[in-house]
JSON list of C-alpha atoms in Angstrom, two decimals:
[
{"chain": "A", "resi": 19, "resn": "UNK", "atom": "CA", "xyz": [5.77, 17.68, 18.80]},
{"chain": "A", "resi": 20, "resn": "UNK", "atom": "CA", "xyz": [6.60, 15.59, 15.91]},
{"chain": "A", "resi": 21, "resn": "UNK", "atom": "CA", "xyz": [9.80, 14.87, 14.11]},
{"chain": "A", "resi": 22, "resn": "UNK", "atom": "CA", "xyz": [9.06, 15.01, 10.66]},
{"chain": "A", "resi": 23, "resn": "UNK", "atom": "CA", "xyz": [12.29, 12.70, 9.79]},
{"chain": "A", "resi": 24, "resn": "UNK", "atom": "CA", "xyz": [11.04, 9.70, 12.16]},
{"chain": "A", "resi": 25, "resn": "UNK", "atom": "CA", "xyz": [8.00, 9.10, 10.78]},
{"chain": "A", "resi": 26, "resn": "UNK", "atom": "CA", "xyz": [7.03, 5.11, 10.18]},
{"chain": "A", "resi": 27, "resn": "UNK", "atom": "CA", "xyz": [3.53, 3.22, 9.19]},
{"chain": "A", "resi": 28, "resn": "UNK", "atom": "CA", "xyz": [2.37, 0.30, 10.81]},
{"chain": "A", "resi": 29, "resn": "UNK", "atom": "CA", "xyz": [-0.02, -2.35, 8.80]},
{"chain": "A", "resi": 30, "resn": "UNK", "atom": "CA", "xyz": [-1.21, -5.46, 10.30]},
{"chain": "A", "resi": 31, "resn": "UNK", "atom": "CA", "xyz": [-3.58, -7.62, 7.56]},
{"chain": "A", "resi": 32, "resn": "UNK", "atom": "CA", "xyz": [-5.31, -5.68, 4.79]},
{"chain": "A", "resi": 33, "resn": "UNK", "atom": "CA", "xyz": [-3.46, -2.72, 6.64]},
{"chain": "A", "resi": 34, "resn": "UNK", "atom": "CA", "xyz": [0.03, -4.06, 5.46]},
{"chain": "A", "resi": 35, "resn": "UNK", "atom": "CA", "xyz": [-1.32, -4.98, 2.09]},
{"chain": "A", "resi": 36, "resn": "UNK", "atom": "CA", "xyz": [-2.47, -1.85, 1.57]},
{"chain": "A", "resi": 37, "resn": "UNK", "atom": "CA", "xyz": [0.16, 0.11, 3.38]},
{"chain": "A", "resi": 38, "resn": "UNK", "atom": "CA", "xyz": [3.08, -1.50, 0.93]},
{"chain": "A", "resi": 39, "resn": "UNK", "atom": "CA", "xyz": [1.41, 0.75, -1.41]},
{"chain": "A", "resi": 40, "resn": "UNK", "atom": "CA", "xyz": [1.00, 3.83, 0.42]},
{"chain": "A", "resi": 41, "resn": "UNK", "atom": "CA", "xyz": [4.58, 3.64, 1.73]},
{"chain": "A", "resi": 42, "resn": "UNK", "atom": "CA", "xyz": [5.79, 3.23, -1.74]},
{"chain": "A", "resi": 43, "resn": "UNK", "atom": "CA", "xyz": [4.15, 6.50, -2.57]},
{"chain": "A", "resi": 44, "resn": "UNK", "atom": "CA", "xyz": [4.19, 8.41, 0.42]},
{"chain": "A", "resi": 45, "resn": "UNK", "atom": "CA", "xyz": [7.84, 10.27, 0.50]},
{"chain": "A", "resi": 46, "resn": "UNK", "atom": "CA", "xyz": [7.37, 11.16, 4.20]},
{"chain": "A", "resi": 47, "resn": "UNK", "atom": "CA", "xyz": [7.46, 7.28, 5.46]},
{"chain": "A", "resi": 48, "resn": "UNK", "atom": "CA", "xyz": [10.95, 6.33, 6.88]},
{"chain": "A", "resi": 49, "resn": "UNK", "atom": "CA", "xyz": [10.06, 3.25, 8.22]},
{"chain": "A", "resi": 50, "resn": "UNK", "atom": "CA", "xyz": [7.38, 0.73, 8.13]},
{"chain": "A", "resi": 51, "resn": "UNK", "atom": "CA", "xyz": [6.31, -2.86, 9.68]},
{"chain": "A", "resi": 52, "resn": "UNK", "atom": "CA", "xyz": [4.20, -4.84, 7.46]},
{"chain": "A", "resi": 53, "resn": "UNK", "atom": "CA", "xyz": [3.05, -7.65, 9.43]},
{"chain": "A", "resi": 54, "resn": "UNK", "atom": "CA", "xyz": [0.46, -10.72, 7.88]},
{"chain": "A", "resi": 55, "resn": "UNK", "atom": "CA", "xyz": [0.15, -9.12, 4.93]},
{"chain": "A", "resi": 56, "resn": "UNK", "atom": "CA", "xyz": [-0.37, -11.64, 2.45]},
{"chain": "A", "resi": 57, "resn": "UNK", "atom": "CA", "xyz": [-3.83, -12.61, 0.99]},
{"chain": "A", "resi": 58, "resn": "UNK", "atom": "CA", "xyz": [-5.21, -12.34, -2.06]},
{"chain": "A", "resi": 59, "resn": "UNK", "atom": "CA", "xyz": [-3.22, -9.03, -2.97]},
{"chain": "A", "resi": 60, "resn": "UNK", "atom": "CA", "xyz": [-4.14, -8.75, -6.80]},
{"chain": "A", "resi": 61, "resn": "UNK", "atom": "CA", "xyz": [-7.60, -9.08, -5.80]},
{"chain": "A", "resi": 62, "resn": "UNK", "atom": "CA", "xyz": [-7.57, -6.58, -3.06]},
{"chain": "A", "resi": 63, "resn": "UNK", "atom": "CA", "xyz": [-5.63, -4.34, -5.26]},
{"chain": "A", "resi": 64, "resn": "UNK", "atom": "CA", "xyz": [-7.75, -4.59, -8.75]},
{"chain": "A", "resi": 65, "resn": "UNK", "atom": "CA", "xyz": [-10.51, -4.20, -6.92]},
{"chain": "A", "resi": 66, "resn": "UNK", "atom": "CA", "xyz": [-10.13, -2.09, -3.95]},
{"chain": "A", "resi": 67, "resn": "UNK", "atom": "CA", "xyz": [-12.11, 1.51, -3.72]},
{"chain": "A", "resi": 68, "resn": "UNK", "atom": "CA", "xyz": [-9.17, 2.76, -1.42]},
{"chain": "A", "resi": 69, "resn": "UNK", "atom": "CA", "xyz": [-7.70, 5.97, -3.34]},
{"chain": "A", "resi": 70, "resn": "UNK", "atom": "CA", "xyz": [-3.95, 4.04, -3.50]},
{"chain": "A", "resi": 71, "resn": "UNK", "atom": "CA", "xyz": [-4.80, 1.10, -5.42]},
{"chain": "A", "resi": 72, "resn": "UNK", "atom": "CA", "xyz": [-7.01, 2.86, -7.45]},
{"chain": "A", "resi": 73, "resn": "UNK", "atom": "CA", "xyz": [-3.47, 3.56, -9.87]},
{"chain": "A", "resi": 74, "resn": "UNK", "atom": "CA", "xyz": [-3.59, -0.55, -10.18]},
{"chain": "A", "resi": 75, "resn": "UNK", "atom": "CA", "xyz": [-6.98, -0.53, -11.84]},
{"chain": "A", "resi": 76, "resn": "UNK", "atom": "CA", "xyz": [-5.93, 1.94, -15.10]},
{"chain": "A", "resi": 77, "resn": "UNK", "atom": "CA", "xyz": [-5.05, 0.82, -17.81]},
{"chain": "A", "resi": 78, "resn": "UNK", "atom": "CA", "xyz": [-2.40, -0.96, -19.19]},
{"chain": "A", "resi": 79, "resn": "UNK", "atom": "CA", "xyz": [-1.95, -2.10, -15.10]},
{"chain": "A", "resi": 80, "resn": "UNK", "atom": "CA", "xyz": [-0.70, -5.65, -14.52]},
{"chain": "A", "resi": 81, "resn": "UNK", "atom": "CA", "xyz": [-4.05, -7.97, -14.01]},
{"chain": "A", "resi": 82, "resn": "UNK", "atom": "CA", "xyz": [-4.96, -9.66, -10.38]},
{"chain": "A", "resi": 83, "resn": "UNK", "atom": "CA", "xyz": [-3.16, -12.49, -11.99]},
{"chain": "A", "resi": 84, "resn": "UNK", "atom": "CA", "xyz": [-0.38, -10.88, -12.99]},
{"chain": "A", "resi": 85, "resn": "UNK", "atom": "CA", "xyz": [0.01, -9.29, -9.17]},
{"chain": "A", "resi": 86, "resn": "UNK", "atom": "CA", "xyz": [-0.47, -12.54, -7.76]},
{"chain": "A", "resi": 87, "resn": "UNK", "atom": "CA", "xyz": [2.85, -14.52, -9.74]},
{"chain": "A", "resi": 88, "resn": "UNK", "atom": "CA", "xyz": [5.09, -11.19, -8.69]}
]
């Protein structure tokens, strides 16, 4: 049995990079624990095949750079 209203996501490394961007689009997250991620996020992101930060490489999409100083 699962309770739909208690679900959470847990990211360690390239997990939590990439999980701040599946949580932010993913309405059924209620929780989550990003732990060590850091790392070269606007690479990871502008580059990345993984189907969430494939919205980051369209264009018009804030550079690795641009990632980076936010």
């Amino acid at each position: 049995e699962i309770d739909s209203k208690r679900i959470g996501f847990v990211g360690i490394s390239l997990g939590g990079i990439l999980g701040a961007v599946f949580v932010s689009d993913e309405p059924r997250i209620k929780s989550a624990v990003l732990w060590a991620a850091g790392g070269d996020w606007g690479k990871l992101l502008t580059t990345s095949k993984h189907q969430y930060a494939k919205r980051f490489q369209q264009p018009g999409q804030p550079s690795a750079a641009e990632i980076e100083a936010l």
